mmCIF file of C-alpha atoms in Angstrom:
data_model
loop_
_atom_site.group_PDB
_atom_site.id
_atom_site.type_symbol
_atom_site.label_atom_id
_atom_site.label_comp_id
_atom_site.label_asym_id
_atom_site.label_seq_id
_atom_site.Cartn_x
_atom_site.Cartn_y
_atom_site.Cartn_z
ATOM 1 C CA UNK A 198 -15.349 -8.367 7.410
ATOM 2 C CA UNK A 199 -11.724 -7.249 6.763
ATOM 3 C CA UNK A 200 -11.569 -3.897 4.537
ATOM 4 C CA UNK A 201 -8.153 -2.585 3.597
ATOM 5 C CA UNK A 202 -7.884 1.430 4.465
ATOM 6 C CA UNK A 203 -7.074 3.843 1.380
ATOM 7 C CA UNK A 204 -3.619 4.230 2.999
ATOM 8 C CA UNK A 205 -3.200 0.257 2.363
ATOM 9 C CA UNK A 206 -4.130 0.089 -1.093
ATOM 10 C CA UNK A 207 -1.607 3.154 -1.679
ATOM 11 C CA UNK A 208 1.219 1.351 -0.316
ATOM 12 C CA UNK A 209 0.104 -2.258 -1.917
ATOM 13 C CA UNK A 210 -0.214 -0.479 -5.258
ATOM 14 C CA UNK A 211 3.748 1.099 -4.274
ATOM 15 C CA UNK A 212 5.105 -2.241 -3.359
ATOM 16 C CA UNK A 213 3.831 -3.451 -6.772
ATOM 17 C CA UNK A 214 6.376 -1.347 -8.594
ATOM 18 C CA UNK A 215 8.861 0.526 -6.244
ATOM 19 C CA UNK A 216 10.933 -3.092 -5.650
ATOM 20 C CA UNK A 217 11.178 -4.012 -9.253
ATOM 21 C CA UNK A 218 11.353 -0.716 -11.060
ATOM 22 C CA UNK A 219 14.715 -0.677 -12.615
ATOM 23 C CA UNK A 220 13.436 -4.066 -14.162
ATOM 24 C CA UNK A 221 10.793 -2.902 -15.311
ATOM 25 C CA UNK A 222 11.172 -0.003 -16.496
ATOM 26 C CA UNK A 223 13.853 -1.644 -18.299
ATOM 27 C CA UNK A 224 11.259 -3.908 -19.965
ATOM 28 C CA UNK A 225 9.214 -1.175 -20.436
ATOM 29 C CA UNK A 226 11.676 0.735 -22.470
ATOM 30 C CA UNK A 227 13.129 -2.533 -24.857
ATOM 31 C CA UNK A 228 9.398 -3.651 -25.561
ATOM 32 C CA UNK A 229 8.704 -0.168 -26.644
ATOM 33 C CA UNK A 230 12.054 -0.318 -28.706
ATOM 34 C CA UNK A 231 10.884 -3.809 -30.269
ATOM 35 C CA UNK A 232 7.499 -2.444 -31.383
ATOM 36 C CA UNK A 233 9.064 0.276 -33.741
ATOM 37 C CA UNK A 234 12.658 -2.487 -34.564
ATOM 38 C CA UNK A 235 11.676 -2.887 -38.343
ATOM 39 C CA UNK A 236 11.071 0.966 -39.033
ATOM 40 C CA UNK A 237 14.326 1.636 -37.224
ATOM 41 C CA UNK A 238 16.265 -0.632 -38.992
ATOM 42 C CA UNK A 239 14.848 0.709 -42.026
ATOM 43 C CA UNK A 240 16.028 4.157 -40.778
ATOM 44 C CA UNK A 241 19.465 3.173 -40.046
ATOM 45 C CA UNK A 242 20.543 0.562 -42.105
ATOM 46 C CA UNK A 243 20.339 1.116 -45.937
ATOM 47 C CA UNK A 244 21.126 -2.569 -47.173
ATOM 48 C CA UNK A 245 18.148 -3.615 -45.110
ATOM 49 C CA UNK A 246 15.999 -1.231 -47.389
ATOM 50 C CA UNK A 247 14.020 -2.475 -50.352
ATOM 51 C CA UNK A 248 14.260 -0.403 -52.257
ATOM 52 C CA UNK A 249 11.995 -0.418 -55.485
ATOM 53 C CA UNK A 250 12.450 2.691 -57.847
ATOM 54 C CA UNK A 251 11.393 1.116 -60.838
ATOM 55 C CA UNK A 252 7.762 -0.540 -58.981
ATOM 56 C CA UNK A 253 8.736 -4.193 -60.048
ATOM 57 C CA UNK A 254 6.088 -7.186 -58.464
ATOM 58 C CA UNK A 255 8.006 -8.846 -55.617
ATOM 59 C CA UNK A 256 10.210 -12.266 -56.412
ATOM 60 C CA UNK A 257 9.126 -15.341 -55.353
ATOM 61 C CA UNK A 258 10.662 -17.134 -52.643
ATOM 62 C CA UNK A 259 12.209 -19.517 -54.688
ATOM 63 C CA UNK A 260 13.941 -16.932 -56.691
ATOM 64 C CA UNK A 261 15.109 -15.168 -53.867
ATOM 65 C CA UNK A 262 16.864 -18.268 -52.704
ATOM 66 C CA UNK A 263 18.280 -18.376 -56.383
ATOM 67 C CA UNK A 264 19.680 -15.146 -56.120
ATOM 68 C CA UNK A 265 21.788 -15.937 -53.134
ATOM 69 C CA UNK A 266 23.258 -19.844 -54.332
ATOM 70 C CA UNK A 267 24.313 -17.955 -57.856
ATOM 71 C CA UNK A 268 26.264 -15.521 -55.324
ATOM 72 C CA UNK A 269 27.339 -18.095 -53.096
ATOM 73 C CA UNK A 270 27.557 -21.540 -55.419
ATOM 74 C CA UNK A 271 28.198 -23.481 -52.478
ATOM 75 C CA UNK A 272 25.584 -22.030 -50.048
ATOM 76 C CA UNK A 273 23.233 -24.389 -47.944
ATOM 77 C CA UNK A 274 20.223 -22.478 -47.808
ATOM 78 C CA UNK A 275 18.097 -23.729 -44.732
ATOM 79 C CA UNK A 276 15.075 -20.690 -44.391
ATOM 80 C CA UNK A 277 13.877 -17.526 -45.954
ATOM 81 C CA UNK A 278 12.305 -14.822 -43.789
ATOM 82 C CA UNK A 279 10.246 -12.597 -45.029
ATOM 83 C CA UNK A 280 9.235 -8.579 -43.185
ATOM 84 C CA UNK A 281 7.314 -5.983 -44.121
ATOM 85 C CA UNK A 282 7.467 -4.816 -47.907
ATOM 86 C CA UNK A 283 9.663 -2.083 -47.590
ATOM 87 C CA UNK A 284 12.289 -4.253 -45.572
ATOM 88 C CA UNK A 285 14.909 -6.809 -47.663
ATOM 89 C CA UNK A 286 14.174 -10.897 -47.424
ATOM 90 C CA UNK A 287 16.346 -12.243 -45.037
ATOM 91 C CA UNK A 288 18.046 -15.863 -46.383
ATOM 92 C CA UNK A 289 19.734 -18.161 -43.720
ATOM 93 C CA UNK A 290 22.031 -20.418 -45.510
ATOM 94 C CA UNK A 291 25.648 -21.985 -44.283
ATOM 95 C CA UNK A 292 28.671 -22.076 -46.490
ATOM 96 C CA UNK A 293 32.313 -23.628 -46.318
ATOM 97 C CA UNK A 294 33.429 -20.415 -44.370
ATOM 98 C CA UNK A 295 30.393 -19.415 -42.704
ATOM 99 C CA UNK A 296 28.882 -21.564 -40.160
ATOM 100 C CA UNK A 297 26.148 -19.094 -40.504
ATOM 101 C CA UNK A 298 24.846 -16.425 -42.155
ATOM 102 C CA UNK A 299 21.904 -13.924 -43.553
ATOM 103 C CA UNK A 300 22.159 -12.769 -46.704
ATOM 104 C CA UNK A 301 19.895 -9.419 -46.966
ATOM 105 C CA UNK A 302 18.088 -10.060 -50.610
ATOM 106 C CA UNK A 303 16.106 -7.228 -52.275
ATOM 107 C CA UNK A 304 13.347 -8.826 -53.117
ATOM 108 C CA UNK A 305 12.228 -6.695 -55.793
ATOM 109 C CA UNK A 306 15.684 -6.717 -57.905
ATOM 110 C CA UNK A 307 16.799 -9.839 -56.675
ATOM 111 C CA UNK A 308 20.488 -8.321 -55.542
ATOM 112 C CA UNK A 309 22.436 -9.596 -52.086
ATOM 113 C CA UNK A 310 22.688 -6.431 -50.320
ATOM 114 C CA UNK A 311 24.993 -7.893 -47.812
ATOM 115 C CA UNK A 312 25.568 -10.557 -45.317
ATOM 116 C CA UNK A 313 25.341 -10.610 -41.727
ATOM 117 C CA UNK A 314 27.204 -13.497 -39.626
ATOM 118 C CA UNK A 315 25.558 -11.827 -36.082
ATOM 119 C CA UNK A 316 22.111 -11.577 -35.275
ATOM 120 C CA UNK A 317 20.023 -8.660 -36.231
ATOM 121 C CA UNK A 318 19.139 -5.536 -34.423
ATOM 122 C CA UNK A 319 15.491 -7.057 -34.421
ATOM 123 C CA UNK A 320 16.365 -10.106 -33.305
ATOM 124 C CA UNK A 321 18.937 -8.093 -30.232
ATOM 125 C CA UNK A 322 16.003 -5.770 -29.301
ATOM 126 C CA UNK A 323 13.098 -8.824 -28.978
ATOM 127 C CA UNK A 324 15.780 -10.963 -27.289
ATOM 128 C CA UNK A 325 16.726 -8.513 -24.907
ATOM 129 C CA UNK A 326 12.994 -7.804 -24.329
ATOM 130 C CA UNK A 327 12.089 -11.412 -24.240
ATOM 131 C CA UNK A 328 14.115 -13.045 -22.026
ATOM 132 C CA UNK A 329 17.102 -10.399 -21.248
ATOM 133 C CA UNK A 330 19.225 -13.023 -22.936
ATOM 134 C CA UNK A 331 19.448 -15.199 -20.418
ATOM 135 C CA UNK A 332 20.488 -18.556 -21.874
ATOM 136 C CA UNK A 333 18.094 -21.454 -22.516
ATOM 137 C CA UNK A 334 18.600 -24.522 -20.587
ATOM 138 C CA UNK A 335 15.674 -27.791 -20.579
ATOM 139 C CA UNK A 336 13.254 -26.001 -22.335
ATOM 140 C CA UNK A 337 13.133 -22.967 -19.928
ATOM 141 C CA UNK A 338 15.020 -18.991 -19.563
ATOM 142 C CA UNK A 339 14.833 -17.505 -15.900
ATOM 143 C CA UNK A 340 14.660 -14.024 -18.009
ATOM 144 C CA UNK A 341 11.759 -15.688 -19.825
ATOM 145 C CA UNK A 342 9.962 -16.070 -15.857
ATOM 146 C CA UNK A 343 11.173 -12.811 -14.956
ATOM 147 C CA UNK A 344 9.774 -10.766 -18.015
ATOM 148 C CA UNK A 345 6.281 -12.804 -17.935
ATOM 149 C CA UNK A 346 5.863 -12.433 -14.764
ATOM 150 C CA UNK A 347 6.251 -8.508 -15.102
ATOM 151 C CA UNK A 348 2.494 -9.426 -15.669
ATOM 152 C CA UNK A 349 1.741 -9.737 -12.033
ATOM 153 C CA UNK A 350 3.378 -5.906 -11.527
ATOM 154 C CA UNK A 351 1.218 -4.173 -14.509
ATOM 155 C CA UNK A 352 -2.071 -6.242 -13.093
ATOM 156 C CA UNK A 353 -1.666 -5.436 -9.928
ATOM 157 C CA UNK A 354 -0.709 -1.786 -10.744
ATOM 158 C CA UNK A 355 -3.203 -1.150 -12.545
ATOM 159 C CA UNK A 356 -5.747 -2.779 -9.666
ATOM 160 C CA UNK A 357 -4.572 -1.123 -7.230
ATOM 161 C CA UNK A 358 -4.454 2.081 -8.724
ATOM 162 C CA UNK A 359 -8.365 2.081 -9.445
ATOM 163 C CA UNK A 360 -9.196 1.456 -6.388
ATOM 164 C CA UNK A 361 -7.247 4.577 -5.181
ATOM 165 C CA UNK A 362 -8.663 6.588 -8.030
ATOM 166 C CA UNK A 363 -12.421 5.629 -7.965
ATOM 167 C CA UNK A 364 -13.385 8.508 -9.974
ATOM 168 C CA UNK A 365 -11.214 8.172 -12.538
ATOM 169 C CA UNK A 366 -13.306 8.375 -15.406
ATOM 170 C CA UNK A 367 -13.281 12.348 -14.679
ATOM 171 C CA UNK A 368 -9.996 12.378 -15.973
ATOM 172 C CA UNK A 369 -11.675 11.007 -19.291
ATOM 173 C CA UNK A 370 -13.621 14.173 -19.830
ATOM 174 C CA UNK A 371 -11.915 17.065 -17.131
ATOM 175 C CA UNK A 372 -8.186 16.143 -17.865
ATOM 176 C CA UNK A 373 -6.271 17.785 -15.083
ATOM 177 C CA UNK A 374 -2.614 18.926 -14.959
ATOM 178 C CA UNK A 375 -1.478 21.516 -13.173
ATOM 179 C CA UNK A 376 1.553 22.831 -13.801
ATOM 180 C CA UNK A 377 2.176 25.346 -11.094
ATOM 181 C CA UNK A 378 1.436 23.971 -7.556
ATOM 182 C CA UNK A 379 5.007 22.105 -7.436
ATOM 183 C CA UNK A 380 6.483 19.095 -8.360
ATOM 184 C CA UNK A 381 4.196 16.820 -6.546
ATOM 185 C CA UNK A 382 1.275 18.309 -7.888
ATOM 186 C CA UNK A 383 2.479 18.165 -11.154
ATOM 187 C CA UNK A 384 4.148 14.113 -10.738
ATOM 188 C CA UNK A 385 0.481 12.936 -9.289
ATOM 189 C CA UNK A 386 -1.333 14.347 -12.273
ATOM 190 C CA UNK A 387 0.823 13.116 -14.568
ATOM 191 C CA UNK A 388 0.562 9.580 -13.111
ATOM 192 C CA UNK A 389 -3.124 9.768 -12.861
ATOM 193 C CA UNK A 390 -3.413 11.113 -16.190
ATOM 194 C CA UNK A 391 -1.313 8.969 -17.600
ATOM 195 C CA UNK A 392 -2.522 5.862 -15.881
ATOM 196 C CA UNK A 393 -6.362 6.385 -16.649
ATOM 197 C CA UNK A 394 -5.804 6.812 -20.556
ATOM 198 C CA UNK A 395 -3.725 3.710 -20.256
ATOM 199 C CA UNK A 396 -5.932 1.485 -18.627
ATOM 200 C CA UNK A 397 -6.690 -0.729 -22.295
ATOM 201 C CA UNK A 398 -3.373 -0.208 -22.770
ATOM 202 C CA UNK A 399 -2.364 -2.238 -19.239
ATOM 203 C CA UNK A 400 -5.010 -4.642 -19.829
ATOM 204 C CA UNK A 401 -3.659 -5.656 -22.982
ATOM 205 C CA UNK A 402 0.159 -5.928 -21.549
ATOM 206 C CA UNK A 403 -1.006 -7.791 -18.682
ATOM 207 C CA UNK A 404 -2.819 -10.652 -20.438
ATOM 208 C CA UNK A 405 -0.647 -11.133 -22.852
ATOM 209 C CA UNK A 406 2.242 -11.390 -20.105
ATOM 210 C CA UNK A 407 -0.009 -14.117 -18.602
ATOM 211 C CA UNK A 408 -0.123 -15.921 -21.412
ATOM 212 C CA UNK A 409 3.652 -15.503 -22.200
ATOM 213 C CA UNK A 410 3.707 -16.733 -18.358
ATOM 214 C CA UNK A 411 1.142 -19.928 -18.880
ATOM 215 C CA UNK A 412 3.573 -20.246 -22.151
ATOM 216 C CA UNK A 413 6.979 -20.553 -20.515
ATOM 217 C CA UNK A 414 5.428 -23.070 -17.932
ATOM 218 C CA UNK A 415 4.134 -25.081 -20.703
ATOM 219 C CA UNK A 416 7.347 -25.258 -22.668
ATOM 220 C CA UNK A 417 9.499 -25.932 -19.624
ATOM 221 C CA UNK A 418 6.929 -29.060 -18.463
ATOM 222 C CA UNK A 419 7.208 -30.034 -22.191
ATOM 223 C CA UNK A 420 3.974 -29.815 -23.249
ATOM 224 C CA UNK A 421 3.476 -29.204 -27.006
ATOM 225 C CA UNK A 422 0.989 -26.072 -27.687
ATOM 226 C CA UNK A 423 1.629 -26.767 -31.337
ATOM 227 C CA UNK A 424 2.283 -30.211 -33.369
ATOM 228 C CA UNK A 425 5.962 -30.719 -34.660
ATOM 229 C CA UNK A 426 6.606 -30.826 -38.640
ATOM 230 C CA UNK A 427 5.494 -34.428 -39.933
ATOM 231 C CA UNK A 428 8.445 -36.645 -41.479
ATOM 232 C CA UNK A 429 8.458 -38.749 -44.641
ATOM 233 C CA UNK A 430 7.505 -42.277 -44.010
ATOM 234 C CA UNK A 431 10.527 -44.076 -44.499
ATOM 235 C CA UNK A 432 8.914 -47.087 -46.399
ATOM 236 C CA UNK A 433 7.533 -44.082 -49.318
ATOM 237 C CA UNK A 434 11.590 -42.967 -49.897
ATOM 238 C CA UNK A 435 13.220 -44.512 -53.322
ATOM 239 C CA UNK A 436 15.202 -47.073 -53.389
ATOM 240 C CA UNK A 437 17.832 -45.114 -55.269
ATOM 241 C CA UNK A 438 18.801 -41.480 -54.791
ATOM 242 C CA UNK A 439 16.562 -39.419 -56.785
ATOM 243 C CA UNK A 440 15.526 -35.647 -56.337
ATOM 244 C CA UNK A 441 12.312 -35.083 -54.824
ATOM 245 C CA UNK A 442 9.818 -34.414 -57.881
ATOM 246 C CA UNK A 443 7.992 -31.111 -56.113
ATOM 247 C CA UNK A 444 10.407 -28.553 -55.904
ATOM 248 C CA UNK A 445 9.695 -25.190 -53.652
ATOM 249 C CA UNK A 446 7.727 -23.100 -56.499
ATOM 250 C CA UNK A 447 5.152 -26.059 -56.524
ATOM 251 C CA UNK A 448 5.201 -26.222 -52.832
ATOM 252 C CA UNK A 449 4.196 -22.811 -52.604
ATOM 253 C CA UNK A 450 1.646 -23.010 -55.503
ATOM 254 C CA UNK A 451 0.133 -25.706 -53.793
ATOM 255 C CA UNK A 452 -0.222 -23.541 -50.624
ATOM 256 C CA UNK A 453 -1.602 -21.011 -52.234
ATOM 257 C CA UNK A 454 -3.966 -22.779 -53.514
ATOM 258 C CA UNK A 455 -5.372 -24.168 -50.476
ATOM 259 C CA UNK A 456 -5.138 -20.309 -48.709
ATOM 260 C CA UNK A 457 -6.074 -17.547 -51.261
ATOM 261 C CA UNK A 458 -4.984 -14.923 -49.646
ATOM 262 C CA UNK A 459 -1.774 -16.428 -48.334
ATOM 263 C CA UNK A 460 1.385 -14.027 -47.737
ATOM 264 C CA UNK A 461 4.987 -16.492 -47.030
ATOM 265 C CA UNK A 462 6.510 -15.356 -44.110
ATOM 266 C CA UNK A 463 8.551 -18.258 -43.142
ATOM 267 C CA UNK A 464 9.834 -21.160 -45.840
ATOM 268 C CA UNK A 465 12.155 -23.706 -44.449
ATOM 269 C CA UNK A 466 13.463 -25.971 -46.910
ATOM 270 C CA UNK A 467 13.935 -29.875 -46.121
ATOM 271 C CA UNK A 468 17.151 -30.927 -44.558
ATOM 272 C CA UNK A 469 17.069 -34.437 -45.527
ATOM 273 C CA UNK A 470 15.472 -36.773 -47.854
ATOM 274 C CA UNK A 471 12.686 -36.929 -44.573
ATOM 275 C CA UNK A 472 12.311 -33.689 -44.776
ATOM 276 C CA UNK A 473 9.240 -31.934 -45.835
ATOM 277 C CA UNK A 474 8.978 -27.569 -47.233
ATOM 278 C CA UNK A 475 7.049 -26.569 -43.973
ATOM 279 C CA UNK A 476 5.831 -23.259 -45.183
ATOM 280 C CA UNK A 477 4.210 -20.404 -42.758
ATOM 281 C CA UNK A 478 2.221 -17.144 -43.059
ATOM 282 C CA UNK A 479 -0.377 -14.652 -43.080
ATOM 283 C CA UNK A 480 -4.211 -14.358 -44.211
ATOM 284 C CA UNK A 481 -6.860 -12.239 -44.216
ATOM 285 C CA UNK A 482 -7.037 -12.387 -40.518
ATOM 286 C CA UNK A 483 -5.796 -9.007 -38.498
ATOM 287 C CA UNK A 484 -5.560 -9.804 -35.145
ATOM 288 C CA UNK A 485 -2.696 -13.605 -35.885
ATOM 289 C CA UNK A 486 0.496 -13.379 -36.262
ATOM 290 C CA UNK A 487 2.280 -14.184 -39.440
ATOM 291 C CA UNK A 488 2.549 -17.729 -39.142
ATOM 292 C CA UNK A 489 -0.808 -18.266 -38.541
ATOM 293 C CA UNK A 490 -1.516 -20.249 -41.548
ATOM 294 C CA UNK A 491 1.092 -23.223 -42.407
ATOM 295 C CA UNK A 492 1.713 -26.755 -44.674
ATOM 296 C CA UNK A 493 3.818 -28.977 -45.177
ATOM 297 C CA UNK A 494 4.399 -30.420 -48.078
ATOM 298 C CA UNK A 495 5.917 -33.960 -48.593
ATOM 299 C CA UNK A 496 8.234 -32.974 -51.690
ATOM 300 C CA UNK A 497 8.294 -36.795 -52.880
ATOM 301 C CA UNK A 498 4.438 -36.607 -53.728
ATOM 302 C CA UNK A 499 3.492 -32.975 -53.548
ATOM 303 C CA UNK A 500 0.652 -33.896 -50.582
ATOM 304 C CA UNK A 501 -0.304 -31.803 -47.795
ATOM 305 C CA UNK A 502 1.092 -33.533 -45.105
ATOM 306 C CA UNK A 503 -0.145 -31.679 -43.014
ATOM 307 C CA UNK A 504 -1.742 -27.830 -42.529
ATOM 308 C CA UNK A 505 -3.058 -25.116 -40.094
ATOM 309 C CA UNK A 506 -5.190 -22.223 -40.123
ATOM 310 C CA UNK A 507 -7.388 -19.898 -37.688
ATOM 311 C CA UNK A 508 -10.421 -22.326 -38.435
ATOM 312 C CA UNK A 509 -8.922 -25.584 -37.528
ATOM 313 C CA UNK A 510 -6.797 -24.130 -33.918
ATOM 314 C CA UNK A 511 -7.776 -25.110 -30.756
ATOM 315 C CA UNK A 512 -8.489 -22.428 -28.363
ATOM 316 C CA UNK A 513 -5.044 -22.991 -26.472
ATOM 317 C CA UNK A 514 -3.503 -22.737 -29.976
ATOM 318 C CA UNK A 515 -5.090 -19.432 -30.976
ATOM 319 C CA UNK A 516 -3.842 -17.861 -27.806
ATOM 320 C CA UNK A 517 -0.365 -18.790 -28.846
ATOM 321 C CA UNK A 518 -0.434 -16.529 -32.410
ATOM 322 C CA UNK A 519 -2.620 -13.723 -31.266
ATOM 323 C CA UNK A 520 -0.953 -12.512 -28.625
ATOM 324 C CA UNK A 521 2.743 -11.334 -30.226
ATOM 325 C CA UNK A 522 0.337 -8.851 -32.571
ATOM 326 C CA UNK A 523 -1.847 -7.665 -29.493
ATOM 327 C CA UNK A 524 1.614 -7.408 -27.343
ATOM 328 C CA UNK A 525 3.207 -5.569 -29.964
ATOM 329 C CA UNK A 526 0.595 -3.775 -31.933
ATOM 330 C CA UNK A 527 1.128 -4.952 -35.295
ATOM 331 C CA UNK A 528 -2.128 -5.384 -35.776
ATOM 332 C CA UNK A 529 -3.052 -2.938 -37.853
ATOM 333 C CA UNK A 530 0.121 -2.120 -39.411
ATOM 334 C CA UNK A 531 2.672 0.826 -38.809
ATOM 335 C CA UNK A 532 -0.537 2.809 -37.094
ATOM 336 C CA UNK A 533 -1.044 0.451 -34.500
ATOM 337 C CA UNK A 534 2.533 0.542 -34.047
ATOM 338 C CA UNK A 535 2.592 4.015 -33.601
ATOM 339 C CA UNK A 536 0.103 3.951 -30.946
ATOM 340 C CA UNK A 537 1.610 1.008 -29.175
ATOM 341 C CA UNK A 538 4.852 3.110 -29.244
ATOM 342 C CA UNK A 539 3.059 5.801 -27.710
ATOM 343 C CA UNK A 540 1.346 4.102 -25.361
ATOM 344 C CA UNK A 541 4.649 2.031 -23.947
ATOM 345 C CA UNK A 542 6.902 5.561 -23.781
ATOM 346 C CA UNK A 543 3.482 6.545 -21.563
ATOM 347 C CA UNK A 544 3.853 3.168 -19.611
ATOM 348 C CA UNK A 545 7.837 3.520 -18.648
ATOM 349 C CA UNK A 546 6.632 7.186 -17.816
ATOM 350 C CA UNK A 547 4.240 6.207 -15.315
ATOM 351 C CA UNK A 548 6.869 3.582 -13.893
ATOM 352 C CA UNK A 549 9.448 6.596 -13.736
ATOM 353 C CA UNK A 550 6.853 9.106 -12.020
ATOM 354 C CA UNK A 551 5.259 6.239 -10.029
ATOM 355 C CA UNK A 552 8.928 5.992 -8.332
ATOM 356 C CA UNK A 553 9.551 9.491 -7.875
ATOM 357 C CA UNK A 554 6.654 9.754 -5.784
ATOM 358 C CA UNK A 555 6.826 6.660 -3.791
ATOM 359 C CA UNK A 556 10.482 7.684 -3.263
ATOM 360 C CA UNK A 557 9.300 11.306 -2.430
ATOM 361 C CA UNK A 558 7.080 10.156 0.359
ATOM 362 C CA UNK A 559 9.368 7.682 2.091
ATOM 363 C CA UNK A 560 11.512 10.585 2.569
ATOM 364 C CA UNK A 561 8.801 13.127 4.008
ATOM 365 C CA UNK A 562 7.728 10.298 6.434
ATOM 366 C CA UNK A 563 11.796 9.271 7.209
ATOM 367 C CA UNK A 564 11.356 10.342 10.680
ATOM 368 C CA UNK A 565 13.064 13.369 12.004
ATOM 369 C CA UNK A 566 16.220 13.306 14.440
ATOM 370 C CA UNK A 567 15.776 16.000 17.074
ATOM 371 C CA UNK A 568 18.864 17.063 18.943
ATOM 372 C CA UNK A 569 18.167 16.691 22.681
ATOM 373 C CA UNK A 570 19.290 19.434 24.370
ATOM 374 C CA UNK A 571 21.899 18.783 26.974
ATOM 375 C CA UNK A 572 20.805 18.615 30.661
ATOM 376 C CA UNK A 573 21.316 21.744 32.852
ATOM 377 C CA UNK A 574 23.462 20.372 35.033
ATOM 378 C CA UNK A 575 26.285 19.159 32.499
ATOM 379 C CA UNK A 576 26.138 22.276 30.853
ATOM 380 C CA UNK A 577 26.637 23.800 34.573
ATOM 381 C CA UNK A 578 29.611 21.391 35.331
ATOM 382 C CA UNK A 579 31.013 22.272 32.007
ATOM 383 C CA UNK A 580 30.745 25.884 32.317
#
């Protein structure tokens, strides 16, 4: 039976990250960017603050979007996005002069802080990390493949790497580092140390970049994890052009109702007189995202067209809306994020040390030139 030597499994666990390191350590460092993206636009920019001095209850949606068409009278509001409590709502609308835009609305006062025509430093720092912004062409981004499969390299990493360490629990309860028998010393410990305390942390990356992976294969092969928003029938429209009785406040009463503990993360408003208020968010549920629970509401009658929650997804389904929280650890709120942070400046550590030492040893074993010393008898004839 064929058994690979420990000198094999070193040099299979180097090949699994010495030919893509730049890449991934550039993942590496924009994931763990992305993870902290809302507290550091929080930090930097002060119109995205909501700020709340006076410890007013949070506007509905509805007034929110009222806020921003008695700024903007002609504003097309299309969406409303709503972050973290301490961060403002974010309105997408179109106007005569602005193809688009996001007005940043304090949610607590009800005043446009200001208006951004670009994308956001959130959205920059989960593009970049998503899919490097490579451009999306028939349902598919060959950054999209090349980050997911980044999966393969942390798997097989971390694989690899146990199989070299086998006692690596040691390092659980006799931590080792020594800091004065050189650099290599030093590098190898750090890399082990780092590694073993990591392993959850790998696991977690890994099968949620496999899923990302299964994901972009689905998407590109068109095949639907999730049901599109319903339409109106066409045969329930008016005859004559009326406004739709249910306006958004019902819509999100009515959702409510059905989900107690519902939070609105996403509201998109209807485009036409189709169109149905398809309204997403959060429960009591930690470990889905926060569009886990959604309905849409036909604004003619005020029905549920149609709804979604963690008790009626398939399995496929629930894949799709628990992994962003377990990929980015906001799980648990700005702890988990903390430790995700953590954990991925620990990961694009062990990616830079894992280099240096793969690097160090090609050039200890770069063989040695010797210079042949010249034969007796030329050195004769040239004397």
């Amino acid at each position: 039976m064929f058994t690979m030597s420990k000198r094999l499994w070193f040099q299979l666990h180097g090949w699994f990250s010495l030919p893509v390191w730049v890449l991934f350590c550039f993942i590496c460092v924009t994931g763990t960017v992305s993870v902290i993206s809302h507290e550091l636009t929080w930090l930097t920019n002060s119109e995205a603050r909501a700020n709340n001095p006076n410890d007013l209850p949070a506007l509905g949606v509805d007034e929110v979007i009222n806020s921003v068409e008695k700024a903007y009278p002609t504003a097309d509001v299309m969406s409303v996005l709503t972050y973290e409590p301490y961060l403002v709502n974010a309105v997408i609308f179109t106007d005569t002069d602005k193809p688009y835009a996001v007005a940043y609305v304090n949610q607590y006062t009800g005043e446009v802080q200001a208006v951004n025509t670009t994308i956001s430093f959130i959205e920059f720092m989960r593009t970049l990390h998503g899919w490097l912004f490579f451009p999306w062409q028939e349902g598919y981004s060959v950054g999209y493949y090349l980050v997911s499969a980044m999966a393969f390299v942390i798997l097989g990493a971390l694989v690899t790497g146990l199989v070299i360490y086998k006692n690596f629990w040691r390092a659980f309860s006799q931590p080792k580092l020594r800091f004065n028998q050189g650099k290599k010393t030093f590098l190898k410990d750090l890399h082990t140390l780092s590694g073993v305390w990591s392993i959850w942390f790998m696991a977690v990356m890994a099968l949620t970049g496999l899923w990302y992976l299964v994901q972009a294969i689905m998407w590109h092969n068109e095949i639907d994890i999730e049901e599109h928003a319903p339409l109106v029938a066409v045969s329930t429209l008016p005859a004559d052009k009326q406004t739709p009785p249910t306006d958004l406040k019902a819509a999100l009463a009515i959702t409510k109702e059905k989900y107690p503990d519902f939070k609105p993360s996403y509201v998109m408003l209807p485009e036409h007189n189709r169109g149905m208020f398809n309204i997403m968010g959060s429960g009591d549920t930690i470990f889905y995202d926060n569009y886990a629970y959604s309905t849409s509401i036909n604004p003619w009658t005020g029905e549920i067209a149609a709804s979604k929650s963690p008790e009626t997804m398939s399995g496929i389904l629930t894949l799709s809306h628990i992994a962003d929280p377990l990929h980015y650890g906001n799980i648990g709120g700005l702890w988990t994020k903390v430790i995700w942070f953590i954990f991925g400046l620990i990961l694009t550590g062990m990616s830079i040390t894992g280099f240096m030492m793969y690097a160090a040893k090609l050039v200890n074993n770069k063989p040695v030139k010797v210079r042949q010393a010249a034969p007796v008898n030329n050195v004769q004839e040239a004397n």
